[in-house]
XYZ file of C-alpha atoms in Angstrom:
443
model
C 15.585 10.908 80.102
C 13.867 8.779 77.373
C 15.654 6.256 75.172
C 16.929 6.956 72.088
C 14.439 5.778 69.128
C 17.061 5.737 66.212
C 17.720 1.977 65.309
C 21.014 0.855 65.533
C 23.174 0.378 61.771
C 22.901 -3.307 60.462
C 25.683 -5.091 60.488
C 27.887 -4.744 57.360
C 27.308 -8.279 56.063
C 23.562 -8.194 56.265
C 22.687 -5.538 54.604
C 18.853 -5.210 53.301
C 17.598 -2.863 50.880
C 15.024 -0.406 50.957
C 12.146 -2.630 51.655
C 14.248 -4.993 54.472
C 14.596 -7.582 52.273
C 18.291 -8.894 52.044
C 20.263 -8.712 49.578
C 20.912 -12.090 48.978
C 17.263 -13.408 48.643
C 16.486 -10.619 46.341
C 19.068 -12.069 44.323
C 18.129 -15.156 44.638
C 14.518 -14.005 43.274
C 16.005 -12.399 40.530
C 17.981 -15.180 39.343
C 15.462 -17.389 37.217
C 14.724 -14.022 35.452
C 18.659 -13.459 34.828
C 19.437 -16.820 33.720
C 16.576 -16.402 31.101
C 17.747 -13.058 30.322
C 20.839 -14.675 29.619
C 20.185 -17.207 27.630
C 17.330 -15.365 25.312
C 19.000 -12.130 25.022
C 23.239 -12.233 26.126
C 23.853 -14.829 24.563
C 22.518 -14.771 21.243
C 23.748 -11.271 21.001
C 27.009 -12.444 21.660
C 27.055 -15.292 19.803
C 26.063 -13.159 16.936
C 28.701 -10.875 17.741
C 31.364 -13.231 17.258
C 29.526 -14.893 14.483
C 29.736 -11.800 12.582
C 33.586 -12.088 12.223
C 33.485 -15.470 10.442
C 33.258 -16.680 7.357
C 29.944 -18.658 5.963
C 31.750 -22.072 7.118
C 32.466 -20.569 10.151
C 35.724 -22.035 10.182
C 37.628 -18.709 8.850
C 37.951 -15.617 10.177
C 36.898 -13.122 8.197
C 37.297 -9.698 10.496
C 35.298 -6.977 8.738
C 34.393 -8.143 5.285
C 30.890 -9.208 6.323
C 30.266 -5.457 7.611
C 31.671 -3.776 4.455
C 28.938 -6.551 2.380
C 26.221 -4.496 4.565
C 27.403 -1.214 2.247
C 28.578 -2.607 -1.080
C 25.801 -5.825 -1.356
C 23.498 -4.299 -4.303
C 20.148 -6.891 -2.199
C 21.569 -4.820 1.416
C 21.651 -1.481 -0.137
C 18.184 -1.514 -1.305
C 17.164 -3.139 2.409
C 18.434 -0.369 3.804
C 17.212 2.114 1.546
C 14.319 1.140 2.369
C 14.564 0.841 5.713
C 15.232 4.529 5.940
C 12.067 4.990 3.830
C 10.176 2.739 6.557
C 11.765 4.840 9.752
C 10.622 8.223 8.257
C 7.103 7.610 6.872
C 5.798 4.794 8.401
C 6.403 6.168 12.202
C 5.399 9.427 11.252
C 2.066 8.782 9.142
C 0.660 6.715 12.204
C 1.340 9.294 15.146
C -0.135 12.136 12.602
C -3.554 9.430 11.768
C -3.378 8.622 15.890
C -3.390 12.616 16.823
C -5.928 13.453 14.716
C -8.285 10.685 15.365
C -7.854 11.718 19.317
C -8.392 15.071 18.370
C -11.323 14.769 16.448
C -13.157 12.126 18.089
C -12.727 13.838 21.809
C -16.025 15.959 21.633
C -18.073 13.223 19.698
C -20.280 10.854 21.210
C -19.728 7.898 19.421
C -15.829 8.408 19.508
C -15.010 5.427 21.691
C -16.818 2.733 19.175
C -14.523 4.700 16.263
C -11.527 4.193 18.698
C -12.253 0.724 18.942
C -12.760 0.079 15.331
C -9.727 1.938 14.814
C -7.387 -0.321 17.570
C -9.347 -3.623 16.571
C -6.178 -3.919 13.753
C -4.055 -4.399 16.448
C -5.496 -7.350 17.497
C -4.617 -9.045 14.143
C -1.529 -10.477 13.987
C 1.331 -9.394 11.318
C 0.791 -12.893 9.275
C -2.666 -12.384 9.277
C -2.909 -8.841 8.303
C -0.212 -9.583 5.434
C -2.242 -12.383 3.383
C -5.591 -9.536 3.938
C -3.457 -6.950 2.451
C -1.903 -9.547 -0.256
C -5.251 -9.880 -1.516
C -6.663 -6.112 -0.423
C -3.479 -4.951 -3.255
C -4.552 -8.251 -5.879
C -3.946 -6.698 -9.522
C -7.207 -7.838 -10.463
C -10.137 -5.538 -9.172
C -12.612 -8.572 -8.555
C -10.573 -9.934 -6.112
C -8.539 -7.130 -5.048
C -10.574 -3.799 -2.857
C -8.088 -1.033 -3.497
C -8.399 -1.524 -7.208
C -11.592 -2.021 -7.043
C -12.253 1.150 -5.969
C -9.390 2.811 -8.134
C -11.078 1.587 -10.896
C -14.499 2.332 -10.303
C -13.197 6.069 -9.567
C -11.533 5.607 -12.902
C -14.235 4.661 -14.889
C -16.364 7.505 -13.201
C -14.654 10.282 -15.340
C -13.512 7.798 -17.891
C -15.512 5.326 -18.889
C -13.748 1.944 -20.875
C -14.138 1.246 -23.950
C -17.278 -1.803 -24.479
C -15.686 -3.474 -27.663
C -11.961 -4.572 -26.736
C -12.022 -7.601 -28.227
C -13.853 -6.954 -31.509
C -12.472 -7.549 -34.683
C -13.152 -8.105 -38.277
C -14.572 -11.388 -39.390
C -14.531 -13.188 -42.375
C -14.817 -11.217 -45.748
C -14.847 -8.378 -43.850
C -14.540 -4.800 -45.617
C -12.081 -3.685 -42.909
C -8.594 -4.303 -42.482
C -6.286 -3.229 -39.338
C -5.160 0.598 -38.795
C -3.646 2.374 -35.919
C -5.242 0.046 -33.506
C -8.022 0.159 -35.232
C -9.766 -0.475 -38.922
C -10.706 1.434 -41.610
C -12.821 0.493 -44.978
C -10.590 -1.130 -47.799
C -12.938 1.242 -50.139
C -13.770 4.536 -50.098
C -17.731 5.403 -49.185
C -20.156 7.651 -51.366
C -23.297 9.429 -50.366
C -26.588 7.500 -51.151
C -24.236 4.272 -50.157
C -24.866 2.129 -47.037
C -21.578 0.267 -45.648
C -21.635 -2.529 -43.666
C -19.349 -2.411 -40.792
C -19.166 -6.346 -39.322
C -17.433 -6.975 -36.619
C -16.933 -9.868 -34.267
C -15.263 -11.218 -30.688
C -17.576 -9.805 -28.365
C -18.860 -12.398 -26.144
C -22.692 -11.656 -25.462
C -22.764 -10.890 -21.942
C -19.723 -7.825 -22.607
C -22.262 -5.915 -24.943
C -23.330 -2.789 -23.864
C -26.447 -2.469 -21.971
C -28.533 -0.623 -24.415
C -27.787 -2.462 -27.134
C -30.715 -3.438 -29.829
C -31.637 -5.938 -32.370
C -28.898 -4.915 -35.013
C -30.773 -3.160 -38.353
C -29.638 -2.283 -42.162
C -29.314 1.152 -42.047
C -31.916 2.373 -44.827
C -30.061 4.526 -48.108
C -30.218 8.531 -48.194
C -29.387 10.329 -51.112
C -27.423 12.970 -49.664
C -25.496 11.367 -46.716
C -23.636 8.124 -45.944
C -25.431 5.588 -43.923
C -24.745 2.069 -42.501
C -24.321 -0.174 -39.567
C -21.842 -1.497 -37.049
C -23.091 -4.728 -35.479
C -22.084 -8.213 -33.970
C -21.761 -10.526 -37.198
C -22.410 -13.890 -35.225
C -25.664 -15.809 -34.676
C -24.842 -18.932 -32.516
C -25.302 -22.342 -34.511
C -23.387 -23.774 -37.526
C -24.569 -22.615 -40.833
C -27.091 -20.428 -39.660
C -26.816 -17.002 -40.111
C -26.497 -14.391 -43.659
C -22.287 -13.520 -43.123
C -22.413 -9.420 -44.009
C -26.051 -8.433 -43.328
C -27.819 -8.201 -40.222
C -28.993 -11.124 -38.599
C -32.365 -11.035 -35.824
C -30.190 -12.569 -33.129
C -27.142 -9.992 -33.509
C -26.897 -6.482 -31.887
C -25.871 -3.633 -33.210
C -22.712 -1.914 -31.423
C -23.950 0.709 -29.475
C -21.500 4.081 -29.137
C -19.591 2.445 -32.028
C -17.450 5.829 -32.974
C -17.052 5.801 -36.992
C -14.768 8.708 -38.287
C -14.774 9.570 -42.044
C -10.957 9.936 -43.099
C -9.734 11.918 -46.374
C -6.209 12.151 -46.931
C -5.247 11.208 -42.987
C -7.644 13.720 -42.032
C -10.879 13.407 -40.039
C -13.528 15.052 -41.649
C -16.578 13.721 -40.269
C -17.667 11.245 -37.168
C -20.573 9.949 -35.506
C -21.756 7.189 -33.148
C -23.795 4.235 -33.940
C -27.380 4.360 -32.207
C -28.467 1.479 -29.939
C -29.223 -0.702 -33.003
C -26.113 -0.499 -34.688
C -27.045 2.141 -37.692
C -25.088 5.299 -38.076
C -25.097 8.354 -40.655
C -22.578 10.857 -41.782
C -23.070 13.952 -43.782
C -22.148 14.453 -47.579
C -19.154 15.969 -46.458
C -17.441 12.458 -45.819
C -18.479 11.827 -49.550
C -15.142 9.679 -50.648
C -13.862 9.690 -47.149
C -12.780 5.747 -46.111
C -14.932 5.000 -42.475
C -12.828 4.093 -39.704
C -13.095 2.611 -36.162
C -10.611 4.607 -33.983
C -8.525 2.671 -31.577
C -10.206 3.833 -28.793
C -13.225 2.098 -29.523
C -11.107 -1.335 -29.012
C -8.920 0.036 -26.222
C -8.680 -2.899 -23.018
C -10.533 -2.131 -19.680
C -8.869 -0.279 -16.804
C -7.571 -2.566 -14.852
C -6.082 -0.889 -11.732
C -2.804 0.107 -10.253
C 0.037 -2.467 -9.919
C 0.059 -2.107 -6.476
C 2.694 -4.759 -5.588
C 4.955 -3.639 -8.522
C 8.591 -2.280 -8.100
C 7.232 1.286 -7.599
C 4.760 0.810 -5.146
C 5.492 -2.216 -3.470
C 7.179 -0.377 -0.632
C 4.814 2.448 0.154
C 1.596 0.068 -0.289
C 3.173 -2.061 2.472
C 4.215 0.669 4.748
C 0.102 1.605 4.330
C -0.844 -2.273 5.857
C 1.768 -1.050 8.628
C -0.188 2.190 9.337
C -3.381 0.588 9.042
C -2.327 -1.704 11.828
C -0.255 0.812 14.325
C -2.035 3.876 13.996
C -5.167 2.478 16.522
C -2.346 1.780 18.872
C -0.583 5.494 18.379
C -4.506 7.135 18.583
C -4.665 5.238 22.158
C -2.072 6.253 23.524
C -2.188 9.816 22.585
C -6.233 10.111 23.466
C -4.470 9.024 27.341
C -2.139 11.902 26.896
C -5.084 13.820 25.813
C -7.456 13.485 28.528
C -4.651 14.971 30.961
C -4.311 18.003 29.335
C -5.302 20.689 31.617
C -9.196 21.658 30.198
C -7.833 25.553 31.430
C -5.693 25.880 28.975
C -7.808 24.814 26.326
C -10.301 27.269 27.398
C -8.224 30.046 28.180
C -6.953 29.800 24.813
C -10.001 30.136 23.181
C -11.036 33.187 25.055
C -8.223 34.677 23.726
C -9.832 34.609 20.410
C -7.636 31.970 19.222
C -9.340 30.093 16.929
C -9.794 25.664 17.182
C -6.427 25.462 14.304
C -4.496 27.589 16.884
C -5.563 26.030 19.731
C -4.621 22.702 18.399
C -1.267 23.703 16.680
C -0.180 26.412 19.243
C -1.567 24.388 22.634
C -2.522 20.969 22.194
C 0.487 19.767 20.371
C 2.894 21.082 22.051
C 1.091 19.746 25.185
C 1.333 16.406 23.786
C 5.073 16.935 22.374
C 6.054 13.944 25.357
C 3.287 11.755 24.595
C 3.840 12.054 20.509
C 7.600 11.670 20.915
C 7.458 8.272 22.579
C 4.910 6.461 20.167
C 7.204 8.403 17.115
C 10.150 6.680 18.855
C 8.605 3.552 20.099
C 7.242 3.329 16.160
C 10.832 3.305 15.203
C 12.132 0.886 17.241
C 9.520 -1.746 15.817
C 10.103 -0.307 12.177
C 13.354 -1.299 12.657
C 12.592 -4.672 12.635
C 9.408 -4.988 10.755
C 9.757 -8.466 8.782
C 6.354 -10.164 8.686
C 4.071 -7.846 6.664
C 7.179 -7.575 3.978
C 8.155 -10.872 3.581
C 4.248 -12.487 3.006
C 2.603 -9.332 1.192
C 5.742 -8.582 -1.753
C 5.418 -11.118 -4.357
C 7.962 -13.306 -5.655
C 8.359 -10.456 -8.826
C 8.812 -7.556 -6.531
C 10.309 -8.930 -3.054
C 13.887 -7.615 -4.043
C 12.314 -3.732 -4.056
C 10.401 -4.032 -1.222
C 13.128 -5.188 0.254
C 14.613 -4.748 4.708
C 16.992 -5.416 6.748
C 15.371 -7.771 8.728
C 13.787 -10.128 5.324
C 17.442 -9.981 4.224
C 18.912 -11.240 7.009
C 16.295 -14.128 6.795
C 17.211 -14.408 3.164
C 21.562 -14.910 4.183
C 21.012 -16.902 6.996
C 18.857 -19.193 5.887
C 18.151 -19.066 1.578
C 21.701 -18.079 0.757
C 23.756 -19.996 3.078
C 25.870 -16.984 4.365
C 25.774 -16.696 8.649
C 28.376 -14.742 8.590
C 26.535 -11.675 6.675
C 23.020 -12.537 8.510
C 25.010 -12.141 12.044
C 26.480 -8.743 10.666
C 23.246 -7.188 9.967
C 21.430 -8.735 13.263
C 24.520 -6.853 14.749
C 24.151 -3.698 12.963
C 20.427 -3.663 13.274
C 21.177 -3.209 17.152
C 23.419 -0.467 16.643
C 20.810 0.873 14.922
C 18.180 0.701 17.814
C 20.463 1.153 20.685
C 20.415 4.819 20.024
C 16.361 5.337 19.578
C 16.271 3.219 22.757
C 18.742 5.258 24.558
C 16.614 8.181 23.116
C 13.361 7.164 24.698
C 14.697 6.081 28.070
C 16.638 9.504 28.717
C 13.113 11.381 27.680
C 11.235 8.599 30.230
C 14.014 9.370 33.219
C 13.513 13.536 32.475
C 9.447 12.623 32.589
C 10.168 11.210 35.923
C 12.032 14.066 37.111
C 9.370 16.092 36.617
């Protein structure tokens, strides 16, 4: 009769695990890693912990005042206001911008140069991609892109006004109204006004404009011109007549006014000169305001308003390459059958991808949504360089104002509170995505 194969028990104190390594050395393999994990992560979270309890001399117990500053501080209300803000857009935009650029760029042949265009972000680190989006936002649109481009869309549909400076000179015939001027006289037909003006500096006149003119009499309207009344050069010059070196204002609107009522306008050509019927006979002229109004200048991007969402858009432009990644992987192992089948059905590409894809992908999307979170949670970097000075208070998180306690304001004891409650906070998303990785598994 043959032996029996089955290898005898090991002896109680040598027990070895799966692989037939003992115990003991696989401790002793792990420790390095444990006493690092002890020293980076246990013990500054218990340290913290107990920190939290004290006052900011940390010689005074103060049990759970620093936790009720986290709800009655006006700077942590508004951190965590906004951190609420942060967890529902931020995560949210970026998995929506990652699933449709995996979508859409699936089927195209240039789609993995637009996925690496689209990723390249992440190689930029948060400091670095908060001083390009300090300046990207920059109030003025020379230096600044997005109001560069807000403006030039602006001025598309509305175009600025070319005079915003100008203003009556010396023994001039206008005097200030509504924003604007209007003649100290009242005009007649047969009469030609002079309408001098100055503060324009020469390279802000208008493109078209001419070698200002005196606008030649007709008997049965009003004529005249609106011009530049400076020639460079002391002394030289006629003040209140037309000069050869001055230009006329070009889409100068005149109104004629009668009893605070327009009754006649016009624009002054390319060379200044203008005309009005004989029904502004005994009007006064005026320059509306809006030929003096001051150039579009933008959005306040980093102002209390905006400050937030223009920095959660930085965030998205950085994370939603690494959310399109990920999802194309979950992408490219849905089953092509399904796909197919589908559209045999009749269903059409919007129902395949609402009513198949997605909820295909509902796995994939609901651990970059969650893993999003988790580093929302403690985003710090991109607020604390792109908020200016002004605005930093609105744009305020958790994470910047626990910089700002610990280390601006003196107070430990409040910074160790909301380190402690920020892990509260993330305990639960984390316990979230590791239950949804372990029924993954199970599968």
């Amino acid at each position: 009769m043959a032996a029996s194969s089955t290898t005898a028990p090991a002896p109680p104190g040598r027990r070895r695990s799966v692989t037939g390594t003992r115990r003991g050395v696989a401790v002793l393999f792990l420790l390095p890693a444990l006493v690092l994990l002890g020293a980076l992560v246990v013990y500054p979270i218990g340290y913290s912990l107990i920190r939290s309890f004290y006052n900011a001399n940390g010689d005074g117990f103060a049990g759970f005042d620093n936790y009720k500053a986290i709800f009655t501080d006006d700077g942590i209300r508004t951190a965590l206001k906004n951190n609420v803000i942060w967890v529902v857009f931020a995560p949210t935009v970026s998995t929506a911008l990652g699933l449709i650029f995996a979508v859409l760029t699936e089927r195209v042949r240039w789609g993995t140069a637009f996925k690496l265009v689209v990723f390249m972000p992440m190689a930029i680190s948060m400091l670095a991609a908060g001083i390009i989006f300090r300046l990207v936002y920059d109030q003025d649109p020379d230096k600044g892109v997005a109001n560069a481009v807000w403006v030039g869309i602006h001025d598309t549909f509305a175009q600025s006004s070319a005079f915003p400076n100008a203003h009556p000179g010396r023994e001039s015939p206008l005097k200030p109204d509504q924003g604007g001027f209007i003649t100290t006289a009242t005009v007649h037909t047969g009469q030609t006004v002079a309408l001098p003006l100055v503060g324009v500096a020469p390279d802000q006149m208008p493109d078209g404009a001419k070698k200002a003119v005196a606008a030649e009499a007709d008997p049965a309207k009003i004529t005249g011109t609106a011009w530049q009344d400076f020639t460079r050069g002391e002394g030289v010059g006629k003040l209140g007549a037309p000069d050869p070196s001055e230009l006329g204002y070009d889409g100068m609107r005149i109104e004629a006014v009668k009893n605070g009522t327009v009754v006649a306008s016009t624009k002054a050509a390319a060379d200044g000169t203008f005309t009005l019927p004989a029904s502004a006979d005994g009007a006064r002229l005026r320059l509306p305001a809006s030929n003096f109004e001051q150039p579009y200048n933008g959005v306040d991007w980093l102002g209390p308003s905006l400050v937030t969402p223009a920095i959660i858009g930085s965030y998205v432009w950085m994370w939603a390459g690494f959310a399109m990644v990920l999802i194309a992987a979950g992408l490219a192992g849905v089953p092509r059958e399904l796909l197919e089948a589908a559209r045999v059905d009749g269903a059409t590409e919007w129902q395949v991808f609402r009513k198949v894809t997605v909820p295909l992908l509902a796995p994939v999307l609901a651990v970059v949504t969650v893993t999003l979170m988790i580093n929302v949670l403690k985003v710090f970097d991109l607020v604390y360089i792109i908020a200016p000075g002004s605005s930093q208070d609105d744009a305020n998180v958790l994470a910047l104002e626990l910089y700002r306690k610990g280390f601006s304001e003196g107070q430990p004891g409040i910074a160790s509170a909301i380190a402690v409650f920020l892990l509260l906070l993330v305990i639960p998303v984390m316990w979230f995505n590791v239950r949804r990785l372990r029924r993954e598994e199970r599968r």
